[in-house]
CSV table of C-alpha atoms in Angstrom, one decimal:
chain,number,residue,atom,x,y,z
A,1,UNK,CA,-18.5,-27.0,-3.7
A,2,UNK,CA,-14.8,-27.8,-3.0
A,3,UNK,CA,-12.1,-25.9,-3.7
A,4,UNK,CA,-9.4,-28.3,-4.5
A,5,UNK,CA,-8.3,-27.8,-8.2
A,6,UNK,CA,-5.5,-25.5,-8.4
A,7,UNK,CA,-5.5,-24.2,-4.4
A,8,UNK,CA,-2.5,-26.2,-3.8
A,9,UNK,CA,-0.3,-24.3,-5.9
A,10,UNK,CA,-1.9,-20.8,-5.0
A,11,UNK,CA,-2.7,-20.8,-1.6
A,12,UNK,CA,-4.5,-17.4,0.1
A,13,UNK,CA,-0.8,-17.2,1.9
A,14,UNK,CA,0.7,-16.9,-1.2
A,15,UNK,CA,-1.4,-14.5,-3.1
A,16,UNK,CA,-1.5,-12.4,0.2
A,17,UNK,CA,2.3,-11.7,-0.4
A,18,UNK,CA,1.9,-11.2,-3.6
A,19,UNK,CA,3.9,-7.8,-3.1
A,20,UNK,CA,7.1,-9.3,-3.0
A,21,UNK,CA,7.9,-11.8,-5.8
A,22,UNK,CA,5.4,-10.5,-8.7
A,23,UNK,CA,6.8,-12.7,-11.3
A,24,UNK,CA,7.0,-15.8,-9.6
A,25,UNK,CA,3.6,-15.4,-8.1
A,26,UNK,CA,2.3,-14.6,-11.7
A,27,UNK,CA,4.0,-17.7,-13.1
A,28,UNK,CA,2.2,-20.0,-10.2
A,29,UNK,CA,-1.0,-18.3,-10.9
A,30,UNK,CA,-0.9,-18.5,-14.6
A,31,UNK,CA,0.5,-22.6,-14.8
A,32,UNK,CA,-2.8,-23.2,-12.4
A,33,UNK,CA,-5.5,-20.8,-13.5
A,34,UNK,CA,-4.8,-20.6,-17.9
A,35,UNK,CA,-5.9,-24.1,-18.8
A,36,UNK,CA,-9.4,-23.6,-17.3
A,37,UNK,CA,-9.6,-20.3,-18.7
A,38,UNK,CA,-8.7,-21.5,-21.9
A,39,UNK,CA,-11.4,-24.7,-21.8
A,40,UNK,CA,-13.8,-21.7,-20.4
A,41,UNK,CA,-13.1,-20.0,-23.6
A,42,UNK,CA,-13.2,-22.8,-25.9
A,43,UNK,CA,-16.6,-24.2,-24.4
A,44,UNK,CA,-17.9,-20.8,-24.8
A,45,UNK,CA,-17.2,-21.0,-28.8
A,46,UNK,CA,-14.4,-18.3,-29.1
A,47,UNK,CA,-12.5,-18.4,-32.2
A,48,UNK,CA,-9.1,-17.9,-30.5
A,49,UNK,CA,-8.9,-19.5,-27.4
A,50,UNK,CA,-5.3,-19.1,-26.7
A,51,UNK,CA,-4.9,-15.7,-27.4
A,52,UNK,CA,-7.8,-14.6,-25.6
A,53,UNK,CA,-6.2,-16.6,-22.7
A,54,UNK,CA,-3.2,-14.3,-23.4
A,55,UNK,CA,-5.6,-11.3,-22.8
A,56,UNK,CA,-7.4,-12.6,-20.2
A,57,UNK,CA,-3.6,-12.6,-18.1
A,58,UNK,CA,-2.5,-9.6,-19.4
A,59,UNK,CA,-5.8,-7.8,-18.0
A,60,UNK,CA,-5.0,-9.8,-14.6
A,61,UNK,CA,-1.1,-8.4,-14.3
A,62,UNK,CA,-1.3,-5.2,-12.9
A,63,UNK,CA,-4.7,-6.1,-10.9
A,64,UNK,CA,-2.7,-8.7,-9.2
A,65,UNK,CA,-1.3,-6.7,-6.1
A,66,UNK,CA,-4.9,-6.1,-5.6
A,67,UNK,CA,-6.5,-9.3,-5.3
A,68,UNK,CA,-8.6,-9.6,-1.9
A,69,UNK,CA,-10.3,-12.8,-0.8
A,70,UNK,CA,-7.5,-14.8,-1.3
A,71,UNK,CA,-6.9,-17.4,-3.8
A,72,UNK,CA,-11.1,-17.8,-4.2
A,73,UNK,CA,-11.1,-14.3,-4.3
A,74,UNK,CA,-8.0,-14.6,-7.0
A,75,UNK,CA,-10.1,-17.0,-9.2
A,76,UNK,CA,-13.4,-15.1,-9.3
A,77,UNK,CA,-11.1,-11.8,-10.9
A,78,UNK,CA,-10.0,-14.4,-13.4
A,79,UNK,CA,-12.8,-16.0,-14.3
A,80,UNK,CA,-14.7,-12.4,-14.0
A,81,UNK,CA,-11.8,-11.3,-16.9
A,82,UNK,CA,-12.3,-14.0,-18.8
A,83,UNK,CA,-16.2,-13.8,-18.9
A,84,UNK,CA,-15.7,-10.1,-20.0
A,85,UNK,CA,-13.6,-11.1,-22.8
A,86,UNK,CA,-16.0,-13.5,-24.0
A,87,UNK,CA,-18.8,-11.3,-24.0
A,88,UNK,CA,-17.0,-8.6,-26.0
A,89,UNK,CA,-15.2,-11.3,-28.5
A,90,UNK,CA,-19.4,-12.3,-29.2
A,91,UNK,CA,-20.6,-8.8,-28.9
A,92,UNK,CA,-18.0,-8.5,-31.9
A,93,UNK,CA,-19.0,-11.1,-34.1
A,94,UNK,CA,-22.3,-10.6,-34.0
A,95,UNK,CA,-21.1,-6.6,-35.0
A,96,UNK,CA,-19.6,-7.9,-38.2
A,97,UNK,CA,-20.8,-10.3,-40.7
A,98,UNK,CA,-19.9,-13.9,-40.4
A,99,UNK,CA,-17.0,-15.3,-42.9
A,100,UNK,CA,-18.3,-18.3,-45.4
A,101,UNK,CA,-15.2,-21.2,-44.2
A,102,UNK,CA,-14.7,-23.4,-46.6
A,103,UNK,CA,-16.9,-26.3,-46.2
A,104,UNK,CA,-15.5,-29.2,-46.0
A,105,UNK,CA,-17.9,-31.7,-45.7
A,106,UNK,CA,-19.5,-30.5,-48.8
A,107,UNK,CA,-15.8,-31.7,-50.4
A,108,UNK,CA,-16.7,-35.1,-51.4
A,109,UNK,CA,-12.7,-35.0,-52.8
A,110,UNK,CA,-11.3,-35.3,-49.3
A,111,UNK,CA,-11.5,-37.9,-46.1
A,112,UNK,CA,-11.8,-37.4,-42.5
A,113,UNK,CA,-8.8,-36.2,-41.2
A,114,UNK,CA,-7.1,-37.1,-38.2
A,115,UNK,CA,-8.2,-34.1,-35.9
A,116,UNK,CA,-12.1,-35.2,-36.9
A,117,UNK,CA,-11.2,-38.2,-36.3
A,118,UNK,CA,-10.1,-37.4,-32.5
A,119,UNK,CA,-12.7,-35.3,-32.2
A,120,UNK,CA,-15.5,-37.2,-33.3
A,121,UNK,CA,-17.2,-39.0,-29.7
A,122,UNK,CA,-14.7,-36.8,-27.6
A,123,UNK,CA,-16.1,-35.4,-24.4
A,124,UNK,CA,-15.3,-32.0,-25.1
A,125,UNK,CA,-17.2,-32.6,-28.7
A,126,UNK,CA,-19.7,-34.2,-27.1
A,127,UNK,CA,-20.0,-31.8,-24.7
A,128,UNK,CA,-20.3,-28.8,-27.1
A,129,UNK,CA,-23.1,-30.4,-29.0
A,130,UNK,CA,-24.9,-30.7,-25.7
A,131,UNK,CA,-24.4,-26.9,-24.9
A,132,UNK,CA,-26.0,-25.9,-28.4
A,133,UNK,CA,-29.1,-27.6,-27.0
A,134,UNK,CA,-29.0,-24.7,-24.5
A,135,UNK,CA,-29.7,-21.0,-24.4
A,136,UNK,CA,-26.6,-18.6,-24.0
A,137,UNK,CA,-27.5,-17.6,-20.1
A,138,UNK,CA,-27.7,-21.7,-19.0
A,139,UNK,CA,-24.5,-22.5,-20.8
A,140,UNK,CA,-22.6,-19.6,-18.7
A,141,UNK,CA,-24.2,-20.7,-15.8
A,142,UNK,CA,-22.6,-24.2,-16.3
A,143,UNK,CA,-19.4,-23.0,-17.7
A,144,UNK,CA,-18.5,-21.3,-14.9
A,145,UNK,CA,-20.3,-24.0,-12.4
A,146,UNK,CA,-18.4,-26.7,-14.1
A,147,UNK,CA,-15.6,-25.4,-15.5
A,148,UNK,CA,-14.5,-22.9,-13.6
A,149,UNK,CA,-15.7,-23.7,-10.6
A,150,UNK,CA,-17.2,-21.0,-8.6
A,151,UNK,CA,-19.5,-20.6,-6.6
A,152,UNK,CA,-23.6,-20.0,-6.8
A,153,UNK,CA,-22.8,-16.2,-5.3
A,154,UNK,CA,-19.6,-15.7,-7.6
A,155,UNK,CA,-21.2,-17.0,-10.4
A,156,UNK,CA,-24.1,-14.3,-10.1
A,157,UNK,CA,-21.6,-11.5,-9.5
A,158,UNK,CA,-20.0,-12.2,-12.8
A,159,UNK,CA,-23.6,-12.3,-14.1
A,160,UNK,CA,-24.5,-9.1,-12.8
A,161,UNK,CA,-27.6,-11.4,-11.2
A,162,UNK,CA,-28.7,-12.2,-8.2
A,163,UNK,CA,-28.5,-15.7,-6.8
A,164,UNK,CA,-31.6,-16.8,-6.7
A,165,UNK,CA,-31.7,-15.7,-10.6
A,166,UNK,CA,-28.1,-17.5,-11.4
A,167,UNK,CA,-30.0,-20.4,-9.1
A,168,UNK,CA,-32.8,-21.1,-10.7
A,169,UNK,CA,-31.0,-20.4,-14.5
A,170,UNK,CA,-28.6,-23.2,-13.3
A,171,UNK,CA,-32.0,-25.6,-11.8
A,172,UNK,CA,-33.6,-25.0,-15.5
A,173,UNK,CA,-30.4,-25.9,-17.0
A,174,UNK,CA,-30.0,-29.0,-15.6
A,175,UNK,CA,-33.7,-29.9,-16.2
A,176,UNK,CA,-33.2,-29.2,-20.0
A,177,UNK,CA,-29.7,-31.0,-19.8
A,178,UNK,CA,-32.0,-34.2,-19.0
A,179,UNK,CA,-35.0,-33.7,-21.0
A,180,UNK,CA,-31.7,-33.9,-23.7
A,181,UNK,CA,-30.7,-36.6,-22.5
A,182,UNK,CA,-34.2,-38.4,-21.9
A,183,UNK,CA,-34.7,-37.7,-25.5
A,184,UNK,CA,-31.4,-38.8,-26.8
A,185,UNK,CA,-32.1,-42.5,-24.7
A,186,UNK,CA,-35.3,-42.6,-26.4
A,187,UNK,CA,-34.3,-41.9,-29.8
A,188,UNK,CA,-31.4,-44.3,-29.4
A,189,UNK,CA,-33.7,-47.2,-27.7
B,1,UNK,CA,-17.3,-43.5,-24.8
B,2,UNK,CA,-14.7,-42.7,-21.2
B,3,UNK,CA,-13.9,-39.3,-19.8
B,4,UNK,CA,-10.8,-38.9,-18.0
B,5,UNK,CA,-12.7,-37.5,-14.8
B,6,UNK,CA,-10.3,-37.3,-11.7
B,7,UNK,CA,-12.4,-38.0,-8.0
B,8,UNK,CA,-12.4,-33.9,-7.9
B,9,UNK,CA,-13.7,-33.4,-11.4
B,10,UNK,CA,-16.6,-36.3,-9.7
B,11,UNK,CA,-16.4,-34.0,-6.6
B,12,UNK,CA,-17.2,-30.5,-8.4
B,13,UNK,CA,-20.3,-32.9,-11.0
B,14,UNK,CA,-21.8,-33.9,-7.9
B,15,UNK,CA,-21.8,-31.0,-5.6
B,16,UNK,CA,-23.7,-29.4,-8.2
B,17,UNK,CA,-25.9,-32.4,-8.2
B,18,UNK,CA,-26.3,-32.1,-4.7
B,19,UNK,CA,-27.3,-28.5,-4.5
B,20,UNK,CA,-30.4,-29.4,-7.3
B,21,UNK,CA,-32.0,-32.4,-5.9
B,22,UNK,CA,-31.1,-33.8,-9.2
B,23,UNK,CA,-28.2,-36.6,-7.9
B,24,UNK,CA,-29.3,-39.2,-9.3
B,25,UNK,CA,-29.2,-38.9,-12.8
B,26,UNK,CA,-26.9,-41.0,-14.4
B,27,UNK,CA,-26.9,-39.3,-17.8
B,28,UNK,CA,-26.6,-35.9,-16.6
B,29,UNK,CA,-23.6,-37.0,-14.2
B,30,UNK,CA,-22.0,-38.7,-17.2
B,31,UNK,CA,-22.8,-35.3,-19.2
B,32,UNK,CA,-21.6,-33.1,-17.1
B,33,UNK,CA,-18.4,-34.8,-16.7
B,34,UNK,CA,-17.9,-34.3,-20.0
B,35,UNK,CA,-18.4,-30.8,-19.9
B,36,UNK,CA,-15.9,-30.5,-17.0
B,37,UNK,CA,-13.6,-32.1,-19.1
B,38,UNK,CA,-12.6,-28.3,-20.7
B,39,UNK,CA,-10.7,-27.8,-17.5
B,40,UNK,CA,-8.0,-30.3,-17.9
B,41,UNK,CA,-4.8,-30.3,-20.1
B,42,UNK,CA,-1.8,-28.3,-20.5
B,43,UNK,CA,-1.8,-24.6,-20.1
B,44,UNK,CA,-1.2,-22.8,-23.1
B,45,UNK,CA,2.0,-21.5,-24.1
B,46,UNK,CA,2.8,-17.9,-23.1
B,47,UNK,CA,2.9,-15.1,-25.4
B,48,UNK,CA,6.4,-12.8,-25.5
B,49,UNK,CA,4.4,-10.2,-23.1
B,50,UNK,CA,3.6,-12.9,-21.1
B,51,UNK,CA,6.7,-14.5,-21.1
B,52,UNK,CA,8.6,-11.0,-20.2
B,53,UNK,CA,5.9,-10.3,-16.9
B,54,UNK,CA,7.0,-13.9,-15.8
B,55,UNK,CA,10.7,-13.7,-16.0
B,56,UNK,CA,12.0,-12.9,-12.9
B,57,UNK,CA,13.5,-10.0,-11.3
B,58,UNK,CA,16.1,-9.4,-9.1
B,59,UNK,CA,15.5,-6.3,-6.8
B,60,UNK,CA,12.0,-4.5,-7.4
B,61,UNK,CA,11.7,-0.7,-7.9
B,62,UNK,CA,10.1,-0.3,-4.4
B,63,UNK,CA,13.3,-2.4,-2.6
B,64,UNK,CA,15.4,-0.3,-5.3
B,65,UNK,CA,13.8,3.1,-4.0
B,66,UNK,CA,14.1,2.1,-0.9
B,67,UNK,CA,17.4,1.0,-1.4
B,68,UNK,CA,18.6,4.4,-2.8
B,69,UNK,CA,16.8,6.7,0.2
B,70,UNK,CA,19.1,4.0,2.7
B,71,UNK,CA,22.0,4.5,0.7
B,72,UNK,CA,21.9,8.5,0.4
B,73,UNK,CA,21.9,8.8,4.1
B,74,UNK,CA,24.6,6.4,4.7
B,75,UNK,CA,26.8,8.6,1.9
B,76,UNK,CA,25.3,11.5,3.9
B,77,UNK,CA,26.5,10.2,7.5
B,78,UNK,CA,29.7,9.1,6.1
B,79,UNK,CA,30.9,12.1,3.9
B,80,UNK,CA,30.0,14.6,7.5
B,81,UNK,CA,32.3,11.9,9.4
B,82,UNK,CA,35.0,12.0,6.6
B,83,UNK,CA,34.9,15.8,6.9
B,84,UNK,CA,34.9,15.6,11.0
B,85,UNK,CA,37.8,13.9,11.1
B,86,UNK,CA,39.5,15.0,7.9
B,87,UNK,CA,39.7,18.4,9.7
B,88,UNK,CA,40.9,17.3,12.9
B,89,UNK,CA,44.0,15.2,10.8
B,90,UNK,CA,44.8,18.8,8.3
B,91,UNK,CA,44.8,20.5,12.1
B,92,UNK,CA,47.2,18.0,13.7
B,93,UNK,CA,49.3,17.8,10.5
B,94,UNK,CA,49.8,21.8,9.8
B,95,UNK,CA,53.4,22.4,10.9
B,96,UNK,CA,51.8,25.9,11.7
B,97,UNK,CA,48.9,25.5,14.0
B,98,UNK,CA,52.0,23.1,15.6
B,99,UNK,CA,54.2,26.3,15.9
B,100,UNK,CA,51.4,28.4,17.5
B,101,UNK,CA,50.2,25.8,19.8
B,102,UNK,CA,53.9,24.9,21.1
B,103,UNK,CA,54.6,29.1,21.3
B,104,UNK,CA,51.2,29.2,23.0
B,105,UNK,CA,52.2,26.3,25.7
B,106,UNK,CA,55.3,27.9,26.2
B,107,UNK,CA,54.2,31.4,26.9
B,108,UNK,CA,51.5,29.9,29.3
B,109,UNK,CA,54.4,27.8,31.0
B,110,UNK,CA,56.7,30.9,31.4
B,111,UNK,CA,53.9,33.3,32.8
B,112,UNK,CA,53.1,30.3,35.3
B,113,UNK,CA,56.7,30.1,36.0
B,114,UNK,CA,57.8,33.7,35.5
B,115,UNK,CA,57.6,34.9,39.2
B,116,UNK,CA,59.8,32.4,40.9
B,117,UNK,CA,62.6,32.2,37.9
B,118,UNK,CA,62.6,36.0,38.7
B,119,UNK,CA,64.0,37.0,41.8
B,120,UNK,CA,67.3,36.8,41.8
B,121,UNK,CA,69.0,34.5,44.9
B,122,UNK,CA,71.9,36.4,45.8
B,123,UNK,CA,72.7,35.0,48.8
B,124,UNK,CA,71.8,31.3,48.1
B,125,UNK,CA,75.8,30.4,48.0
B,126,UNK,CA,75.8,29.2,51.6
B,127,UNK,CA,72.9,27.3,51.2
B,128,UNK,CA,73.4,23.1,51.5
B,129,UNK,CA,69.9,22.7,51.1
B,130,UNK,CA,69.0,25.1,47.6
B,131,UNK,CA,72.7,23.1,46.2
B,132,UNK,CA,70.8,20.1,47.6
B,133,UNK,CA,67.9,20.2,45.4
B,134,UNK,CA,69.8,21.7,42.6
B,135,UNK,CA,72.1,18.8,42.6
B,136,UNK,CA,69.6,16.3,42.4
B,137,UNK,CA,69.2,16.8,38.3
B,138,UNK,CA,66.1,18.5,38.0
B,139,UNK,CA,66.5,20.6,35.5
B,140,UNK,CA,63.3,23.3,34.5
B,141,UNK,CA,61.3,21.5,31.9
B,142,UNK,CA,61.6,24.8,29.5
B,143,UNK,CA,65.5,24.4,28.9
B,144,UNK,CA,65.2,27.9,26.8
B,145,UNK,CA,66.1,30.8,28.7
B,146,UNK,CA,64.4,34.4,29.0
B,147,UNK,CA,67.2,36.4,28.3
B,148,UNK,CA,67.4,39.5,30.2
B,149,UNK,CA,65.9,38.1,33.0
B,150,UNK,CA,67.0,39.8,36.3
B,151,UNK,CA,68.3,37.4,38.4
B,152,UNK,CA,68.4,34.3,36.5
B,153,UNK,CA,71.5,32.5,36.7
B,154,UNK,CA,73.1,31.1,33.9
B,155,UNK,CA,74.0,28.1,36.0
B,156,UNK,CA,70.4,27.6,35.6
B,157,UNK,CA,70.5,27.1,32.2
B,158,UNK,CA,73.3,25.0,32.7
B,159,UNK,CA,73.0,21.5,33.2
B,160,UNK,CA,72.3,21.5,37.1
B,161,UNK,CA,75.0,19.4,39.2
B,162,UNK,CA,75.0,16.1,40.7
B,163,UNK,CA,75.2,16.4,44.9
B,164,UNK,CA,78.8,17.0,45.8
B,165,UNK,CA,80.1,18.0,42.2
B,166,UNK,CA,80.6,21.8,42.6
B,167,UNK,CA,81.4,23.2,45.8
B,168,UNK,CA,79.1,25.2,47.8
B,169,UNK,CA,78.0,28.6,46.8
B,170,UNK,CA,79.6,27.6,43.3
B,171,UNK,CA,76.1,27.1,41.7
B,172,UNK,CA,74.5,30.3,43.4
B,173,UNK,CA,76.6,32.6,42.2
B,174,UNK,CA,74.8,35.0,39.6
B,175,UNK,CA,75.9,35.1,35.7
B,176,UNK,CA,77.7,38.5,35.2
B,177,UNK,CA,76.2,38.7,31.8
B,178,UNK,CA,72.6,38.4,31.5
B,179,UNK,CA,70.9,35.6,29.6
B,180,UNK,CA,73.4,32.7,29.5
B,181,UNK,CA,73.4,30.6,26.5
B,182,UNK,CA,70.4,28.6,26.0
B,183,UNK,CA,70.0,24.9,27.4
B,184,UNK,CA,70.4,23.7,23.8
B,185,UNK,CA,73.8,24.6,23.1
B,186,UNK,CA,76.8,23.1,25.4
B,187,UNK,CA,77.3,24.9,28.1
B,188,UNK,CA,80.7,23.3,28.8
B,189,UNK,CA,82.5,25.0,26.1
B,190,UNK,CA,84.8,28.1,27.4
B,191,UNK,CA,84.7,29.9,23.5
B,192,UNK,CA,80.8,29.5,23.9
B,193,UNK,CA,80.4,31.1,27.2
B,194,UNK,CA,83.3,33.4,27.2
B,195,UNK,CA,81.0,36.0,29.9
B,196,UNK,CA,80.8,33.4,32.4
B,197,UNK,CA,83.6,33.9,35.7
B,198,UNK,CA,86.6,32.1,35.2
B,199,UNK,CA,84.9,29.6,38.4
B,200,UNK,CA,82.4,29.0,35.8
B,201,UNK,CA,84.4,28.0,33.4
B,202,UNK,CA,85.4,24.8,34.4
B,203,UNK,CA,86.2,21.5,32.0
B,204,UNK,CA,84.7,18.9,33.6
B,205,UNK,CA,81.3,20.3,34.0
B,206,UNK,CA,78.8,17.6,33.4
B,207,UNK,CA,76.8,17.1,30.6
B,208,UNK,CA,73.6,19.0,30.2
B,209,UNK,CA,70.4,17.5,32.0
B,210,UNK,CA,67.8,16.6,30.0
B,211,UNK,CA,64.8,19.3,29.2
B,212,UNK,CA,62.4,17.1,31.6
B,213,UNK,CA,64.2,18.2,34.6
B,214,UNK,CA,62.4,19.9,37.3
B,215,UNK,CA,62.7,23.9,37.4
B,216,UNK,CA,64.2,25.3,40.3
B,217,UNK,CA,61.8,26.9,42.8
């Protein structure tokens, strides 16, 4: 897979001197790296996508001057951040006992409102309600195929997987991805 | 329904096609576009802890350590030179370590010069050649005499003669009284050498020579 989004900004050059200018180098990396770790986050369901975002930087700062493998290497400790904070913001809420929102579409008093109205037949929507088709392990896999784009080996060192298991997860993935499809052709036909 | 897919978000969708055997499926394509869709837009707004690790910084606290360590041996090199040569200046500048060093050159220059200033030349008044070289201004460079000195004339101490101004055996003749006035003081003036011979004590004796003159030998 190419690695074009974001690598002219931070190039390996520029994280390798990364012990000069800290702040600027920072800046770079968060204006490239935080609006795919915030679509990671919000693909992945978590309440508070921004602030985990915030989180997600904070853990990178002092890390930083560490960073081997370049800017590759630099997006796989991001993405590897960000995947941890996911897995403990779910690890949470399954630990405590889900709030009752307030239901609106129960509210015959009120219309759609603008947002819904966006929403409704936007990719990202549309995109969600295709990842609830899925189970938790093949929506990572494509999260961080898609979204975040690593690789087949980075993705199954995030994991904690091999890559033949992060392989196949990602080949059964896709197969379910078109069975939706097939099904949602059909129905619609 | 659009997406707003760039060619790269096309490029990442079908590399992932590629590697599954599964490229040509339209739907899925279109799907997955969709998905990749999460990774555009704006990056959120910092927080105030973000915002404070991005604003930038002038010097870092390695530079400024190393900075510091540079700096204290410059202050070190500087203060050793200051005292060097602050020494050297409160040496030079002590009116006393002056005194002793000019008491210490003279001494030195009067034990060089000691054994020739003290025979006495008795019989030097016939000589053309001594009132020759005596005549021709030199003058010892130490214009203080040694009083007491056996044999030193005061005519010595006296401003020496031009060739031809005093008549032979005139300058050779010892000073009755031992240790003449001192170069420093006119030697011209009868009240101030009121020992010297009355031949001595002539008016029109020259000015005194100047304290660079050449000693006698």
């Amino acid at each position: 897979m190419s690695r074009g989004w974001g690598m002219d900004t931070i190039t390996d050059d520029l994280v390798a001197s990364s012990h000069g200018d800290h702040a600027s180098l920072f800046t770079a990396v968060y204006t490239t790296f935080s609006p795919a770790v915030a679509g990671y986050l919000r693909a992945g369901g978590v309440d508070d996508p921004e602030g985990v975002t915030h989180d997600v930087f904070l853990a990178l700062y002092p890390r930083l001057k560490s960073v081997r493998g370049g800017a590759q290497g630099l997006r796989t400790l991001i993405f590897s951040i960000a995947h941890a904070r996911y897995v403990d913001h779910h690890r949470r809420r399954r630990g405590t006992p889900a709030p009752v929102e307030y239901d609106s579409d129960r509210d015959h008093r009120l219309t759609a409102s603008a947002e819904d109205q966006a929403l409704d037949g936007s990719p990202e929507a549309n995109a969600l309600l295709m990842l609830e088709e899925l189970s938790e392990d093949h929506r990572e896999v494509l999260r961080l195929r898609i979204i975040a784009e690593l690789s087949l080996k980075e993705v199954a060192v995030i994991m904690k997987k091999s890559p033949g298991a992060v392989a196949h997860l990602q080949q059964r993935a896709l197969a379910s991805l078109r069975n939706q499809q097939k099904a949602k052709n059909g129905v619609a036909s | 329904m659009t997406t707003r897919s760039t060619p790269h978000d096309e490029q990442i969708v079908d590399q992932l096609l590629l590697e599954t055997d599964t490229e040509d499926a339209a739907e899925l394509r279109f799907a997955l576009l969709e998905l990749r869709s999460f990774a555009a837009g704006p990056p959120p707004a910092p927080s105030a802890k973000l915002a404070a690790l991005m604003a930038p910084r002038l010097v870092s606290l390695d530079d400024r350590r190393k900075r510091k360590h540079h700096r204290a041996g410059l202050a070190a090199l500087a203060v050793a030179m200051s005292m060097g040569m602050g020494s050297a200046a409160v040496a030079a500048a002590d009116p006393g370590f002056r005194d002793k060093a000019q008491e210490t050159i003279t001494t030195l220059i009067n034990t060089v010069t000691q054994p020739h200033q003290g025979h006495p030349v008795p019989g030097r008044g016939n000589g053309r050649g001594n009132g020759a070289q005596e005549g021709a201004g030199h003058a010892p460079d130490n214009a203080t005499p040694a009083r007491g000195a056996p044999g030193r004339s005061g005519q010595e101490n006296a401003p020496s003669h031009g060739p031809g101004d005093v008549p032979p055996g005139q300058e050779t003749r010892p000073s009755t009284k031992q240790g003449g006035p001192p170069a420093s003081m006119p030697a011209g003036g009868p009240a101030n050498t009121p020992a010297l011979p009355d031949r001595q004590k002539t008016e029109n004796r020259p000015p005194p020579s100047s304290p660079s003159a050449k000693p006698r030998t």
